[in-house]
Short mmCIF file of C-alpha atoms and ligand atoms in Angstrom, two decimals:
data_model
loop_
_atom_site.label_atom_id
_atom_site.label_comp_id
_atom_site.label_asym_id
_atom_site.label_seq_id
_atom_site.Cartn_x
_atom_site.Cartn_y
_atom_site.Cartn_z
CA UNK Z 1 -114.65 -4.75 -41.47
CA UNK Z 2 -113.49 -3.85 -44.97
CA UNK Z 3 -109.73 -4.32 -45.17
CA UNK Z 4 -108.16 -1.30 -46.88
CA UNK Z 5 -104.51 -0.81 -47.78
CA UNK Z 6 -103.49 2.88 -47.73
CA UNK Z 7 -100.42 3.91 -49.76
CA UNK Z 8 -99.10 7.49 -49.88
CA UNK Z 9 -100.59 8.69 -46.60
CA UNK Z 10 -97.60 10.94 -45.86
CA UNK Z 11 -97.82 13.25 -48.91
CA UNK Z 12 -100.01 16.34 -49.17
CA UNK Z 13 -103.16 14.64 -50.48
CA UNK Z 14 -102.58 11.53 -48.36
CA UNK Z 15 -102.11 13.43 -45.11
CA UNK Z 16 -105.21 15.54 -45.76
CA UNK Z 17 -107.12 12.31 -46.45
CA UNK Z 18 -105.82 10.70 -43.26
CA UNK Z 19 -106.90 13.76 -41.26
CA UNK Z 20 -110.37 13.56 -42.80
CA UNK Z 21 -110.58 9.83 -42.04
CA UNK Z 22 -109.60 10.51 -38.44
CA UNK Z 23 -112.11 13.30 -37.99
CA UNK Z 24 -114.95 11.30 -39.58
CA UNK Z 25 -114.19 8.18 -37.53
CA UNK Z 26 -113.41 6.10 -40.65
CA UNK Z 27 -110.44 4.47 -38.96
CA UNK Z 28 -112.85 2.82 -36.50
CA UNK Z 29 -115.16 1.42 -39.18
CA UNK Z 30 -112.50 0.17 -41.62
CA UNK Z 31 -109.55 -2.15 -41.06
CA UNK Z 32 -106.85 0.12 -42.50
CA UNK Z 33 -103.41 -1.31 -43.19
CA UNK Z 34 -100.78 1.33 -43.89
CA UNK Z 35 -98.14 0.73 -46.59
CA UNK Z 36 -94.91 2.53 -47.36
CA UNK Z 37 -92.51 2.60 -50.31
CA UNK Z 38 -89.68 4.05 -48.21
CA UNK Z 39 -90.06 2.70 -44.68
CA UNK Z 40 -91.61 -0.80 -44.58
CA UNK Z 41 -91.40 -2.18 -41.07
CA UNK Z 42 -91.65 1.33 -39.58
CA UNK Z 43 -94.44 2.40 -37.28
CA UNK Z 44 -97.87 2.96 -38.84
CA UNK Z 45 -99.66 6.25 -38.11
CA UNK Z 46 -102.63 4.46 -36.54
CA UNK Z 47 -103.27 1.22 -34.68
CA UNK Z 48 -100.92 1.50 -31.71
CA UNK Z 49 -97.28 0.60 -31.17
CA UNK Z 50 -97.62 -2.84 -32.73
CA UNK Z 51 -98.97 -1.54 -36.07
CA UNK Z 52 -96.18 -1.61 -38.63
CA UNK Z 53 -95.93 -0.37 -42.19
CA UNK Z 54 -96.18 -2.99 -44.91
CA UNK Z 55 -94.07 -2.86 -48.06
CA UNK Z 56 -96.03 -1.00 -50.74
CA UNK Z 57 -94.15 -2.90 -53.46
CA UNK Z 58 -95.00 -6.34 -52.09
CA UNK Z 59 -97.80 -7.59 -54.32
CA UNK Z 60 -98.82 -10.41 -51.95
CA UNK Z 61 -99.28 -7.97 -49.06
CA UNK Z 62 -101.37 -5.60 -51.21
CA UNK Z 63 -103.40 -8.54 -52.50
CA UNK Z 64 -104.49 -9.41 -48.96
CA UNK Z 65 -106.50 -6.14 -48.90
CA UNK Z 66 -110.05 -5.91 -50.23
CA UNK Z 67 -109.36 -2.33 -51.37
CA UNK Z 68 -106.13 -0.43 -52.01
CA UNK Z 69 -106.22 3.35 -51.84
CA UNK Z 70 -103.22 5.13 -53.37
CA UNK Z 71 -102.20 8.76 -53.02
CA UNK Z 72 -98.64 7.81 -53.91
CA UNK Z 73 -98.68 9.25 -57.43
CA UNK Z 74 -98.78 8.07 -61.02
CA UNK Z 75 -95.32 6.49 -60.98
CA UNK Z 76 -96.38 4.09 -58.23
CA UNK Z 77 -99.65 3.27 -60.00
CA UNK Z 78 -97.75 2.43 -63.20
CA UNK Z 79 -95.32 0.30 -61.25
CA UNK Z 80 -97.77 -1.70 -59.15
CA UNK Z 81 -101.33 -1.72 -60.54
CA UNK Z 82 -100.77 -4.05 -63.52
CA UNK Z 83 -98.71 -6.49 -61.46
CA UNK Z 84 -101.34 -6.57 -58.73
CA UNK Z 85 -104.12 -7.29 -61.24
CA UNK Z 86 -101.89 -9.86 -63.00
CA UNK Z 87 -101.58 -11.68 -59.68
CA UNK Z 88 -105.33 -12.36 -59.88
CA UNK Z 89 -106.31 -9.74 -57.28
CA UNK Z 90 -109.93 -8.67 -57.79
CA UNK Z 91 -110.17 -6.00 -55.11
CA UNK Z 92 -111.03 -2.31 -55.42
CA UNK Z 93 -108.28 0.06 -56.56
CA UNK Z 94 -108.95 3.67 -55.50
CA UNK Z 95 -106.45 6.23 -56.75
CA UNK Z 96 -105.76 9.97 -56.76
CA UNK Z 97 -103.38 9.80 -59.74
CA UNK Z 98 -104.41 10.45 -63.34
CA UNK Z 99 -102.82 7.26 -64.77
CA UNK Z 100 -105.98 5.13 -64.99
CA UNK Z 101 -108.62 7.87 -65.28
CA UNK Z 102 -109.61 7.40 -68.89
CA UNK Z 103 -109.56 3.61 -69.02
CA UNK Z 104 -112.88 1.99 -69.86
CA UNK Z 105 -112.60 -0.22 -66.79
CA UNK Z 106 -112.23 2.77 -64.46
CA UNK Z 107 -114.90 5.10 -63.07
CA UNK Z 108 -114.26 8.68 -61.92
CA UNK Z 109 -115.56 9.43 -58.45
CA UNK Z 110 -117.26 12.66 -57.38
CA UNK Z 111 -120.35 11.38 -55.62
CA UNK Z 112 -122.24 14.65 -55.00
CA UNK Z 113 -122.31 14.84 -58.82
CA UNK Z 114 -122.29 11.22 -59.97
CA UNK Z 115 -123.36 8.95 -57.08
CA UNK Z 116 -125.80 7.15 -59.42
CA UNK Z 117 -123.03 6.32 -61.85
CA UNK Z 118 -120.68 5.17 -59.11
CA UNK Z 119 -123.36 2.84 -57.79
CA UNK Z 120 -124.13 1.56 -61.27
CA UNK Z 121 -120.45 0.88 -62.00
CA UNK Z 122 -120.15 -0.91 -58.66
CA UNK Z 123 -123.21 -3.03 -59.47
CA UNK Z 124 -121.71 -3.81 -62.90
CA UNK Z 125 -118.52 -5.13 -61.28
CA UNK Z 126 -116.16 -2.19 -61.86
CA UNK Z 127 -113.12 -2.48 -59.60
CA UNK Z 128 -111.18 0.76 -60.37
CA UNK Z 129 -112.40 4.05 -58.92
CA UNK Z 130 -110.28 7.10 -59.59
CA UNK Z 131 -110.37 10.69 -58.35
CA UNK Z 132 -110.67 13.26 -61.14
CA UNK Z 133 -108.54 16.32 -61.84
CA UNK Z 134 -108.92 18.81 -59.00
CA UNK Z 135 -109.97 21.77 -61.15
CA UNK Z 136 -112.61 19.69 -62.90
CA UNK Z 137 -114.03 18.32 -59.64
CA UNK Z 138 -114.18 21.77 -58.05
CA UNK Z 139 -115.89 23.25 -61.12
CA UNK Z 140 -118.54 20.52 -61.21
CA UNK Z 141 -119.15 20.82 -57.47
CA UNK Z 142 -119.70 24.57 -57.93
CA UNK Z 143 -122.09 24.47 -60.91
CA UNK Z 144 -123.64 21.02 -60.41
CA UNK Z 145 -127.10 22.55 -59.89
CA UNK Z 146 -127.07 24.16 -63.36
CA UNK Z 147 -125.62 21.08 -65.04
CA UNK Z 148 -128.26 18.83 -63.48
CA UNK Z 149 -131.02 20.94 -65.06
CA UNK Z 150 -129.38 20.78 -68.50
CA UNK Z 151 -128.92 24.55 -68.46
CA UNK Z 152 -125.25 24.67 -69.42
CA UNK Z 153 -124.47 24.97 -73.12
CA UNK Z 154 -120.75 25.60 -72.58
CA UNK Z 155 -118.34 26.93 -69.98
CA UNK Z 156 -115.24 29.04 -70.40
CA UNK Z 157 -113.14 28.71 -67.25
CA UNK Z 158 -110.05 30.77 -66.54
CA UNK Z 159 -108.26 29.22 -63.60
CA UNK Z 160 -106.02 30.55 -60.84
CA UNK Z 161 -104.49 27.36 -59.48
CA UNK Z 162 -102.72 26.97 -56.16
CA UNK Z 163 -99.13 25.79 -56.00
CA UNK Z 164 -100.07 22.74 -53.90
CA UNK Z 165 -101.61 21.30 -57.09
CA UNK Z 166 -98.10 21.22 -58.54
CA UNK Z 167 -96.70 19.18 -55.64
CA UNK Z 168 -94.96 19.51 -52.31
CA UNK Z 169 -91.52 20.50 -53.62
CA UNK Z 170 -92.96 23.40 -55.57
CA UNK Z 171 -94.89 24.61 -52.56
CA UNK Z 172 -91.68 24.54 -50.54
CA UNK Z 173 -89.87 26.48 -53.25
CA UNK Z 174 -92.62 29.09 -53.28
CA UNK Z 175 -91.88 29.52 -49.56
CA UNK Z 176 -88.22 30.18 -50.41
CA UNK Z 177 -89.22 32.68 -53.10
CA UNK Z 178 -91.46 34.55 -50.66
CA UNK Z 179 -88.66 34.53 -48.09
CA UNK Z 180 -86.16 35.95 -50.60
CA UNK Z 181 -88.55 38.73 -51.59
CA UNK Z 182 -89.26 39.56 -47.95
CA UNK Z 183 -85.56 39.76 -47.16
CA UNK Z 184 -85.06 42.14 -50.10
CA UNK Z 185 -87.28 44.77 -48.59
CA UNK Z 186 -86.40 44.58 -44.89
CA UNK Z 187 -84.08 47.59 -45.23
CA UNK Z 188 -86.67 49.58 -47.12
CA UNK Z 189 -89.01 50.48 -44.28
CA UNK Z 190 -90.25 53.95 -45.17
CA UNK Z 191 -89.05 53.62 -48.77
CA UNK Z 192 -91.22 54.77 -51.65
CA UNK Z 193 -93.49 52.36 -53.51
CA UNK Z 194 -91.23 52.44 -56.56
CA UNK Z 195 -88.19 51.57 -54.40
CA UNK Z 196 -90.07 48.59 -52.99
CA UNK Z 197 -91.13 47.46 -56.48
CA UNK Z 198 -87.55 47.81 -57.79
CA UNK Z 199 -86.11 45.85 -54.86
CA UNK Z 200 -88.65 43.03 -55.42
CA UNK Z 201 -88.04 42.94 -59.15
CA UNK Z 202 -84.24 42.93 -58.76
CA UNK Z 203 -84.41 39.90 -56.47
CA UNK Z 204 -87.17 38.14 -58.44
CA UNK Z 205 -85.25 38.36 -61.72
CA UNK Z 206 -81.78 37.81 -60.19
CA UNK Z 207 -79.69 34.69 -60.76
CA UNK Z 208 -79.92 33.67 -57.08
CA UNK Z 209 -83.73 33.53 -57.00
CA UNK Z 210 -84.82 29.90 -56.32
CA UNK Z 211 -86.64 28.56 -59.39
CA UNK Z 212 -85.21 25.06 -59.86
CA UNK Z 213 -88.53 23.33 -59.04
CA UNK Z 214 -91.13 25.69 -60.47
CA UNK Z 215 -89.02 26.84 -63.42
CA UNK Z 216 -89.89 30.55 -63.00
CA UNK Z 217 -90.67 33.07 -60.28
CA UNK Z 218 -94.16 32.34 -58.92
CA UNK Z 219 -94.19 34.66 -55.89
CA UNK Z 220 -95.62 38.01 -57.05
CA UNK Z 221 -96.15 36.49 -60.50
CA UNK Z 222 -98.63 34.47 -62.61
CA UNK Z 223 -97.67 31.48 -64.80
CA UNK Z 224 -100.30 30.77 -67.49
CA UNK Z 225 -99.13 27.22 -68.24
CA UNK Z 226 -99.87 23.99 -66.32
CA UNK Z 227 -98.70 20.54 -67.44
CA UNK Z 228 -97.50 19.61 -70.91
CA UNK Z 229 -98.51 20.85 -74.37
CA UNK Z 230 -101.21 19.12 -76.43
CA UNK Z 231 -101.45 19.29 -80.24
CA UNK Z 232 -104.60 21.41 -79.87
CA UNK Z 233 -102.60 24.30 -78.40
CA UNK Z 234 -104.16 23.59 -75.01
CA UNK Z 235 -102.11 22.49 -72.06
CA UNK Z 236 -102.98 19.05 -70.73
CA UNK Z 237 -104.64 20.69 -67.70
CA UNK Z 238 -106.91 22.63 -70.09
CA UNK Z 239 -107.58 19.53 -72.20
CA UNK Z 240 -108.69 17.57 -69.13
CA UNK Z 241 -111.61 19.93 -68.41
CA UNK Z 242 -114.00 18.69 -71.08
CA UNK Z 243 -112.68 15.12 -71.19
CA UNK Z 244 -112.86 14.38 -67.48
CA UNK Z 245 -116.01 16.41 -66.82
CA UNK Z 246 -117.78 14.46 -69.56
CA UNK Z 247 -116.67 11.15 -68.08
CA UNK Z 248 -117.82 12.17 -64.58
CA UNK Z 249 -121.18 13.33 -65.93
CA UNK Z 250 -121.56 10.47 -68.41
CA UNK Z 251 -122.14 13.21 -71.03
CA UNK Z 252 -122.27 12.18 -74.68
CA UNK Z 253 -121.76 14.38 -76.65
CA UNK Z 254 -119.10 15.81 -74.33
CA UNK Z 255 -119.80 18.89 -72.28
CA UNK Z 256 -117.91 21.84 -73.79
CA UNK Z 257 -115.52 23.35 -71.26
CA UNK Z 258 -112.36 25.21 -72.22
CA UNK Z 259 -110.20 28.07 -71.04
CA UNK Z 260 -106.73 28.98 -69.85
CA UNK Z 261 -105.20 27.47 -66.71
CA UNK Z 262 -102.78 29.60 -64.75
CA UNK Z 263 -100.65 28.91 -61.69
CA UNK Z 264 -100.76 31.60 -59.00
CA UNK Z 265 -99.11 31.86 -55.61
CA UNK Z 266 -102.18 30.72 -53.67
CA UNK Z 267 -101.46 27.74 -51.40
CA UNK Z 268 -104.39 25.29 -51.24
CA UNK Z 269 -107.35 26.64 -53.17
CA UNK Z 270 -108.00 26.72 -56.88
CA UNK Z 271 -110.09 29.64 -58.14
CA UNK Z 272 -111.92 29.80 -61.47
CA UNK Z 273 -113.49 32.73 -63.28
CA UNK Z 274 -116.40 31.37 -65.31
CA UNK Z 275 -118.34 32.49 -68.33
CA UNK Z 276 -121.28 30.09 -68.67
CA UNK Z 277 -123.41 30.06 -71.79
CA UNK Z 278 -126.83 29.07 -70.54
CA UNK Z 279 -129.32 27.16 -72.67
CA UNK Z 280 -131.83 29.93 -72.00
CA UNK Z 281 -132.00 33.25 -70.19
CA UNK Z 282 -132.32 32.27 -66.52
CA UNK Z 283 -133.21 34.95 -63.94
CA UNK Z 284 -130.48 35.42 -61.33
CA UNK Z 285 -132.75 34.40 -58.46
CA UNK Z 286 -133.36 31.07 -60.18
CA UNK Z 287 -129.63 30.67 -60.89
CA UNK Z 288 -128.91 31.21 -57.21
CA UNK Z 289 -131.56 28.67 -56.13
CA UNK Z 290 -130.29 26.07 -58.57
CA UNK Z 291 -126.65 26.55 -57.61
CA UNK Z 292 -127.28 26.35 -53.88
CA UNK Z 293 -129.42 23.23 -54.28
CA UNK Z 294 -126.65 21.53 -56.30
CA UNK Z 295 -125.13 19.83 -53.26
CA UNK Z 296 -124.65 20.36 -49.54
CA UNK Z 297 -121.26 22.08 -49.88
CA UNK Z 298 -122.04 24.98 -52.24
CA UNK Z 299 -122.00 28.38 -50.54
CA UNK Z 300 -123.25 31.42 -52.44
CA UNK Z 301 -121.35 34.64 -51.88
CA UNK Z 302 -123.12 37.96 -52.38
CA UNK Z 303 -121.92 40.05 -55.28
CA UNK Z 304 -120.59 42.80 -53.01
CA UNK Z 305 -117.08 43.98 -52.26
CA UNK Z 306 -117.38 43.18 -48.58
CA UNK Z 307 -118.63 39.59 -49.07
CA UNK Z 308 -116.26 38.89 -51.95
CA UNK Z 309 -113.12 39.96 -50.11
CA UNK Z 310 -114.21 38.13 -46.95
CA UNK Z 311 -115.45 34.86 -48.50
CA UNK Z 312 -114.39 34.45 -52.12
CA UNK Z 313 -110.61 34.14 -51.92
CA UNK Z 314 -108.22 31.17 -51.64
CA UNK Z 315 -107.18 32.33 -48.16
CA UNK Z 316 -110.81 32.40 -47.02
CA UNK Z 317 -111.65 28.91 -48.27
CA UNK Z 318 -108.42 27.04 -47.37
CA UNK Z 319 -109.03 23.99 -45.20
CA UNK Z 320 -112.80 24.04 -45.78
CA UNK Z 321 -115.01 21.54 -47.58
CA UNK Z 322 -117.30 24.37 -48.71
CA UNK Z 323 -117.25 25.35 -52.37
CA UNK Z 324 -117.74 29.13 -52.62
CA UNK Z 325 -119.29 30.73 -55.69
CA UNK Z 326 -119.98 34.42 -56.17
CA UNK Z 327 -119.65 37.42 -58.50
CA UNK Z 328 -122.84 36.07 -60.09
CA UNK Z 329 -124.30 38.32 -62.75
CA UNK Z 330 -125.48 38.27 -66.33
CA UNK Z 331 -122.59 39.35 -68.53
CA UNK Z 332 -123.06 42.20 -70.97
CA UNK Z 333 -123.03 39.71 -73.88
CA UNK Z 334 -126.68 38.95 -73.01
CA UNK Z 335 -129.00 37.32 -70.47
CA UNK Z 336 -127.87 33.83 -71.47
CA UNK Z 337 -124.29 34.57 -70.40
CA UNK Z 338 -123.60 34.06 -66.70
CA UNK Z 339 -120.44 35.31 -64.99
CA UNK Z 340 -119.26 33.63 -61.78
CA UNK Z 341 -116.16 33.15 -59.68
CA UNK Z 342 -115.63 30.00 -57.64
CA UNK Z 343 -113.04 28.89 -55.07
CA UNK Z 344 -112.50 25.42 -53.58
CA UNK Z 345 -109.80 23.63 -51.62
CA UNK Z 346 -107.99 21.45 -54.14
CA UNK Z 347 -106.66 19.10 -51.45
CA UNK Z 348 -110.16 18.41 -50.08
CA UNK Z 349 -112.93 18.17 -52.71
CA UNK Z 350 -110.23 18.47 -55.38
CA UNK Z 351 -108.45 15.31 -54.26
CA UNK Z 352 -108.92 13.61 -50.87
CA UNK Z 353 -112.64 13.81 -50.16
CA UNK Z 354 -114.02 11.93 -53.21
CA UNK Z 355 -111.62 9.07 -52.41
CA UNK Z 356 -112.59 9.01 -48.72
CA UNK Z 357 -116.25 8.87 -49.68
CA UNK Z 358 -115.60 6.06 -52.18
CA UNK Z 359 -114.47 3.96 -49.22
CA UNK Z 360 -117.88 4.77 -47.71
CA UNK Z 361 -119.62 3.25 -50.76
CA UNK Z 362 -117.60 0.05 -50.33
CA UNK Z 363 -118.21 -0.04 -46.57
CA UNK Z 364 -121.96 0.47 -47.06
CA UNK Z 365 -122.11 -2.27 -49.71
CA UNK Z 366 -120.53 -4.59 -47.15
CA UNK Z 367 -123.06 -3.81 -44.38
N1 HSE Y 401 -103.30 19.26 -61.97
C1 HSE Y 401 -103.64 20.02 -60.81
C2 HSE Y 401 -102.77 21.21 -60.68
C3 HSE Y 401 -103.54 19.19 -59.56
O1 HSE Y 401 -101.71 21.23 -61.31
O2 HSE Y 401 -103.11 22.12 -59.97
C4 HSE Y 401 -104.84 18.69 -59.07
O3 HSE Y 401 -105.32 17.60 -59.86
#
């Protein structure tokens, strides 16, 4: 069996990945060795009482694995990857972090979109396979059917990104913010709407409101800035859209994708409002057929209030592998302009699932 070292299995992405591996039976078809940066020698989450955690900073122990899968974050990748390669290790490095994404010797993995390229890179001897930015992966999963037909001239995407994308501590702080707002209105049962609004606003803008992690109130608010500034005026999250999508698709010239990324107080799912400039006027029935044939996870949602509120929200999609896309219509700019709204779980297809499936490629190559 393929010997895989798993680092970062306790964090949000790692624990979702471990759950997926358990439910797909991967732990029975791979020899998984669990590593830890904080508790080497402790009990591993799988393999019985005798299975202990290896030290995730011990290069020799990592080098005994044929593949290392890291959800530990970019700091760990920077600390360990170069040293592991310098030791002569020629195994497969699979990573959720962005650190290595744009290196020539790394491929981005999103196999429902780029299985051919993954296979080609494997055949060519590539050893580094990296998960892409969550928003980019979810967008490509949603509109893969149109991209495949060469029908997309450009995409403007306006995102509504869940707090889990910003990390566990920020999600926990959002919980504290929600709690503080809830406490502010417990005495206001029967109060007027304006009294409720004023009580919320007083607490949300007060000095005691917890913002040390997020940097601003997120509960009952929208923050149109994610990651650091680029010279272009984009944020780095916005800059990644075209760069990473083009690498996943092998598109040269790059596919034009741009927009504004905003953080909202959703928990797991990223939403994106799309304006797609099509290469030609495509009838909606054909658009729907192409989108739903894009991959096995796309789910079309009717452009009705009932279906939208039931199926096209972060709460409705959380915990699911399905990628929902709806609000499909030609925009009033003309029949070549398609409007759409898509929602996907950023911890699943946005992070854990492409990495889990990369292990499948390696396992299949072995058999
Ligand atoms: N950069 C993303 C976010 C995380 O901030 O939501 C998923 O890659």
